[in-house]
N, CA and C of each residue as an Amber inpcrd file, in Angstrom:
protein
   309
 -15.9730000  -0.4700000  12.8100000 -15.5650000   0.4350000  11.6970000
 -16.2330000   1.7230000  11.8180000 -17.4040000   1.8240000  12.4330000
 -18.1940000   3.1180000  12.5550000 -17.3590000   3.9930000  13.4010000
 -16.7990000   3.5550000  14.5300000 -16.0560000   4.4210000  15.5190000
 -14.6530000   4.7510000  14.9800000 -14.1790000   3.9600000  14.0380000
 -12.7460000   4.1810000  13.5750000 -11.6470000   3.7880000  14.4360000
 -12.1420000   2.9020000  15.5080000 -11.1310000   2.3220000  16.4110000
 -10.8690000   0.9050000  16.2210000  -9.5380000   0.5860000  16.1040000
  -9.2680000  -0.8310000  15.9280000  -9.0090000  -1.3670000  17.2520000
  -9.7600000  -2.5200000  17.6320000  -9.7650000  -3.0040000  19.0160000
  -8.3700000  -3.4510000  19.5170000  -8.0410000  -2.9540000  20.5800000
  -6.6760000  -3.1920000  21.2320000  -6.3580000  -4.6530000  21.2990000
  -7.3080000  -5.5710000  21.7550000  -7.0410000  -7.0510000  21.6710000
  -6.5880000  -7.5610000  20.3870000  -7.0360000  -7.0670000  19.2350000
  -6.7090000  -7.5440000  18.0300000  -5.2890000  -7.0730000  17.5740000
  -4.7080000  -6.3090000  18.2850000  -3.3530000  -5.6540000  18.0020000
  -2.2140000  -6.5910000  18.5580000  -2.5280000  -7.4970000  19.4720000
  -1.5730000  -8.2490000  20.0690000  -1.0760000  -9.4310000  19.0800000
   0.3080000  -9.5540000  19.0530000   0.7620000 -10.5560000  18.0260000
   1.6750000 -11.3530000  18.9510000   1.7650000 -12.6570000  18.4590000
   2.8660000 -13.5320000  19.0720000   3.9350000 -13.4710000  18.4030000
   5.1530000 -13.1930000  18.8360000   6.4830000 -13.0300000  18.2720000
   7.1530000 -14.4130000  18.1830000   7.5580000 -14.9950000  17.1380000
   8.2210000 -16.1950000  17.1120000   9.6410000 -16.0620000  16.5290000
  10.4560000 -17.0020000  16.8240000  11.9110000 -16.7260000  16.4230000
  12.4890000 -17.2700000  15.2120000  11.4930000 -17.4060000  14.2740000
  11.7720000 -17.9760000  12.8550000  11.9540000 -16.6790000  12.0420000
  13.1280000 -16.3800000  11.5750000  13.3400000 -15.0260000  10.9850000
  13.0990000 -15.1270000   9.3970000  12.3760000 -14.1520000   8.9460000
  12.2020000 -14.1070000   7.4960000  13.2640000 -13.2390000   6.6520000
  13.9970000 -12.4790000   7.4690000  15.0930000 -11.7150000   6.9140000
  16.1690000 -11.5900000   7.9620000  17.0790000 -10.7330000   7.7730000
  18.2770000 -10.8070000   8.6160000  17.8980000 -10.7570000  10.1580000
  17.1550000  -9.8780000  10.6230000  16.9110000  -9.7460000  11.9330000
  15.5120000  -9.3240000  12.4080000  14.4680000  -9.7300000  11.6080000
  13.1180000  -9.3860000  11.8880000  12.3410000 -10.5840000  12.0410000
  11.7530000 -10.8900000  13.2220000  10.9670000 -12.1550000  13.4260000
   9.6310000 -12.0120000  12.7810000   9.0100000 -13.1510000  12.7440000
   7.7730000 -13.2360000  12.1780000   6.6670000 -12.9550000  13.2120000
   5.6950000 -12.2930000  12.9390000   4.6300000 -12.0280000  13.8880000
   3.3470000 -12.8220000  13.4450000   2.7190000 -13.4420000  14.4530000
   1.5280000 -14.1120000  14.2190000   0.4800000 -13.2720000  14.7130000
  -0.5040000 -12.8520000  13.9970000  -1.6150000 -12.0400000  14.5400000
  -2.8250000 -12.8970000  14.6030000  -3.7560000 -12.4980000  15.4380000
  -5.0300000 -13.4240000  15.5140000  -5.8030000 -13.3910000  14.1360000
  -6.4100000 -14.5310000  13.7870000  -7.2020000 -14.7130000  12.5450000
  -8.1780000 -13.6690000  12.4690000  -8.8780000 -13.3140000  13.5240000
  -9.9590000 -12.3060000  13.5600000  -9.4850000 -11.0010000  13.1390000
  -8.2070000 -10.7450000  13.6310000  -7.5680000  -9.4830000  13.2310000
  -7.3660000  -9.3560000  11.8720000  -6.9430000 -10.3480000  11.2110000
  -6.6440000 -10.3710000   9.8420000  -8.1270000 -10.2440000   8.9860000
  -9.0730000 -10.8100000   9.4010000 -10.4350000 -10.7230000   8.7850000
 -10.9320000  -9.2390000   8.8750000 -10.7360000  -8.7390000  10.1690000
 -11.1950000  -7.3120000  10.4380000 -10.4590000  -6.3660000   9.5470000
  -9.1550000  -6.4990000   9.4160000  -8.3810000  -5.5520000   8.6140000
  -8.7460000  -5.5980000   7.1100000  -9.0450000  -6.9210000   6.6960000
  -9.4530000  -7.0070000   5.2040000 -10.7800000  -6.3680000   5.1030000
 -11.8090000  -6.5840000   5.9500000 -12.9080000  -5.9130000   5.8950000
 -12.8720000  -4.4260000   5.7590000 -12.0840000  -3.8360000   6.7730000
 -11.8000000  -2.4840000   6.7770000 -11.0500000  -1.9240000   5.5940000
 -10.2090000  -2.5840000   4.9610000  -9.4380000  -2.3470000   3.6890000
 -10.4840000  -2.2280000   2.6170000 -11.3190000  -3.3250000   2.5570000
 -12.2580000  -3.2720000   1.3450000 -13.2040000  -2.1870000   1.4780000
 -13.7300000  -1.7900000   2.6600000 -14.7670000  -0.7340000   2.8740000
 -13.9940000   0.5500000   2.5080000 -12.8050000   0.7950000   2.9010000
 -12.2260000   2.0980000   2.6020000 -11.7890000   2.1910000   1.2640000
 -11.2910000   1.1590000   0.6570000 -10.8950000   1.0710000  -0.7420000
 -12.1470000   1.5110000  -1.7390000 -13.3440000   0.7320000  -1.3160000
 -14.4720000   1.0210000  -2.2690000 -15.0330000   2.3650000  -2.1230000
 -14.8210000   3.0030000  -0.8250000 -15.3160000   4.3690000  -0.6440000
 -14.4650000   5.3350000  -1.4360000 -13.0860000   5.1000000  -1.3880000
 -12.2110000   5.9800000  -2.1690000 -12.4760000   5.8410000  -3.7000000
 -12.7430000   4.6180000  -4.1040000 -12.9550000   4.3390000  -5.5100000
 -14.2620000   4.8680000  -6.0680000 -15.2890000   4.7440000  -5.3250000
 -16.5870000   5.2580000  -5.6130000 -16.6620000   6.8690000  -5.7530000
 -15.9190000   7.3830000  -4.7110000 -15.9740000   8.9340000  -4.6600000
 -14.6750000   9.5410000  -5.3680000 -13.9670000   8.8040000  -6.1810000
 -12.8190000   9.3190000  -6.9740000 -11.8740000   9.9590000  -6.0980000
 -11.4150000   9.4750000  -4.9840000 -10.5420000  10.2220000  -4.0790000
  -9.1150000   9.6440000  -4.2700000  -9.0270000   8.7210000  -5.1100000
  -7.5390000   8.1520000  -5.3230000  -7.1370000   8.8270000  -6.5940000
  -5.8880000   9.2490000  -6.5220000  -5.1560000   9.7650000  -7.7520000
  -4.9990000   8.7410000  -8.8530000  -5.3460000   9.2040000 -10.0210000
  -5.2000000   8.1320000 -11.2090000  -3.7790000   7.6270000 -11.3370000
  -2.7570000   8.4060000 -10.7930000  -1.5140000   7.8280000 -10.8370000
  -1.0020000   7.0530000  -9.6590000  -2.0110000   6.6230000  -8.9350000
  -1.6500000   5.7090000  -7.7530000  -1.6580000   4.2180000  -8.1830000
  -0.5370000   3.6490000  -8.3500000  -0.4250000   2.3370000  -8.8900000
  -0.3440000   1.2920000  -7.8160000   0.2450000   1.5290000  -6.7540000
   0.5090000   0.5300000  -5.6080000  -0.7980000   0.3280000  -4.9040000
  -1.0260000  -0.9290000  -4.6100000  -2.1740000  -1.2000000  -3.7350000
  -3.5050000  -1.0920000  -4.2860000  -3.5160000  -1.1870000  -5.7510000
  -4.8230000  -1.0730000  -6.3430000  -4.9670000  -2.3070000  -7.3370000
  -6.2090000  -2.7580000  -7.4730000  -6.4240000  -3.7200000  -8.2810000
  -6.4640000  -3.3290000  -9.8250000  -5.7550000  -4.1960000 -10.5790000
  -5.5910000  -3.8630000 -12.0000000  -4.5790000  -2.7900000 -12.3720000
  -3.8190000  -2.3890000 -11.3260000  -2.5290000  -1.5790000 -11.5110000
  -1.3580000  -2.3140000 -11.1050000  -0.2120000  -2.0910000 -11.7960000
   0.8840000  -2.6850000 -11.3290000   2.1970000  -1.8320000 -11.5720000
   3.3340000  -2.3490000 -11.3320000   4.5480000  -1.5670000 -11.6250000
   4.7240000  -1.3560000 -13.1190000   4.2050000  -2.3920000 -13.8500000
   4.2280000  -2.1380000 -15.4250000   3.5450000  -0.9060000 -15.8580000
   2.3130000  -0.6820000 -15.2500000   1.5360000   0.5930000 -15.5390000
   2.3780000   1.8160000 -15.0920000   2.9770000   1.7830000 -14.0130000
   3.8240000   2.8790000 -13.4590000   5.0060000   3.0710000 -14.4520000
   5.7790000   2.1130000 -14.8350000   6.9020000   2.2310000 -15.7260000
   6.4150000   2.6820000 -17.1160000   5.3360000   2.1830000 -17.6730000
   4.8020000   2.6440000 -18.9110000   4.4700000   4.1590000 -18.9170000
   3.7640000   4.5720000 -17.8480000   3.4790000   5.9720000 -17.6970000
   4.6850000   6.8710000 -17.6690000   5.6090000   6.3210000 -16.8470000
   6.9880000   7.1320000 -16.6920000   7.5790000   7.2880000 -18.0520000
   7.6840000   6.1370000 -18.7680000   8.3970000   6.1440000 -20.2160000
   7.6150000   7.1400000 -21.0600000   6.2490000   6.9620000 -21.1760000
   5.5360000   7.8570000 -21.8740000   5.6950000   9.2580000 -21.6350000
   5.6370000   9.6330000 -20.4300000   5.7450000  11.1180000 -20.0260000
   7.1230000  11.5270000 -20.2340000   8.2180000  10.6740000 -19.9810000
   9.6190000  11.1610000 -20.2950000   9.8120000  11.3330000 -21.6710000
   9.3390000  10.5030000 -22.5800000   9.4780000  10.7080000 -24.0170000
   8.7490000  11.9050000 -24.6100000   7.5330000  12.0020000 -23.9760000
   6.8320000  13.1000000 -24.4190000   7.3990000  14.4540000 -24.0340000
   8.0050000  14.5290000 -22.8370000   8.6830000  15.7340000 -22.4300000
   9.9750000  15.9350000 -23.2630000  10.7710000  14.9220000 -23.6170000
  11.9710000  15.0680000 -24.3950000  11.3850000  15.5830000 -25.7650000
  10.4440000  15.0480000 -26.2920000   9.9780000  15.4550000 -27.6350000
   9.5130000  16.9210000 -27.5880000   9.0080000  17.3080000 -26.5110000
   8.5340000  18.7000000 -26.5110000   9.6500000  19.7530000 -26.0230000
  10.6990000  19.1500000 -25.9340000  11.8670000  20.1300000 -25.3520000
  11.8090000  20.4900000 -23.8340000  11.0430000  19.6990000 -23.1140000
  10.7820000  19.9670000 -21.7280000  11.6470000  18.9680000 -20.7630000
  11.6640000  19.3130000 -19.4700000  12.2280000  18.3160000 -18.6610000
  11.2690000  17.4830000 -17.9140000  11.6890000  16.4180000 -17.3710000
  10.7650000  15.5400000 -16.5940000  11.3430000  15.1540000 -15.3520000
  10.7550000  15.3940000 -14.2890000  11.2130000  15.0830000 -12.8780000
  10.3740000  14.0590000 -12.2040000  11.0110000  12.9940000 -11.7070000
  10.2000000  11.9140000 -11.0550000  10.7110000  11.5760000  -9.7950000
   9.8380000  11.2920000  -8.7910000  10.3450000  10.8770000  -7.5180000
   9.7290000   9.4990000  -7.2950000  10.5730000   8.5570000  -6.7450000
  10.1550000   7.1190000  -6.6250000  10.4510000   6.8480000  -5.1370000
   9.4360000   6.4400000  -4.4260000   9.6190000   6.1770000  -2.9600000
   9.1610000   4.8210000  -2.6920000  10.0670000   4.0780000  -1.9280000
   9.6200000   2.5870000  -1.5250000   9.5550000   2.7400000  -0.0100000
   8.2290000   2.7260000   0.4620000   8.0400000   2.8350000   1.8820000
   7.7090000   1.3890000   2.4830000   7.9160000   0.4030000   1.7700000
   7.5390000  -0.9260000   2.3160000   8.1910000  -1.2510000   3.4700000
   9.4880000  -0.9920000   3.6670000  10.2800000  -1.3710000   4.8840000
   9.8960000  -0.3930000   6.1080000   9.3470000   0.6980000   5.7450000
   8.9010000   1.5960000   6.8940000   7.8260000   1.0090000   7.7880000
   7.0160000   0.1350000   7.1240000   5.9270000  -0.4390000   7.8710000
   6.2250000  -1.9410000   8.4050000   7.4830000  -2.3780000   8.0990000
   7.7030000  -3.7190000   8.4760000   8.6010000  -3.7810000   9.6980000
   8.1350000  -3.0360000  10.7370000   9.1330000  -2.8970000  11.8890000
   8.1390000  -3.1890000  13.0540000   8.9450000  -3.5440000  14.2110000
   8.1800000  -3.8820000  15.4980000   8.3170000  -2.6590000  16.3820000
   7.1890000  -2.2110000  17.0000000   7.1250000  -1.0760000  17.8710000
   7.9140000  -1.4540000  19.1860000
């Protein structure tokens, strides 16, 4: 973690032909790789949380935050804008499929 390099040997996955969706096979990663990723995630997450580097409106991938929080904030902001005679612009992005590919 100190070097910021993910070991190449932990990136190797076994591709099996059981499909979870239309045409995307399941990848089996080494158990050590999953543990390493979890440790790195926890370290990075805690660093960003302690130093307040995460935007308060970041709802995805955060403990204690969900889509319900995001929808509630959206409704509150929209109603507030309408009551004030202003407009409200929102952009919703779903990047989950962008990372579910095989190189």
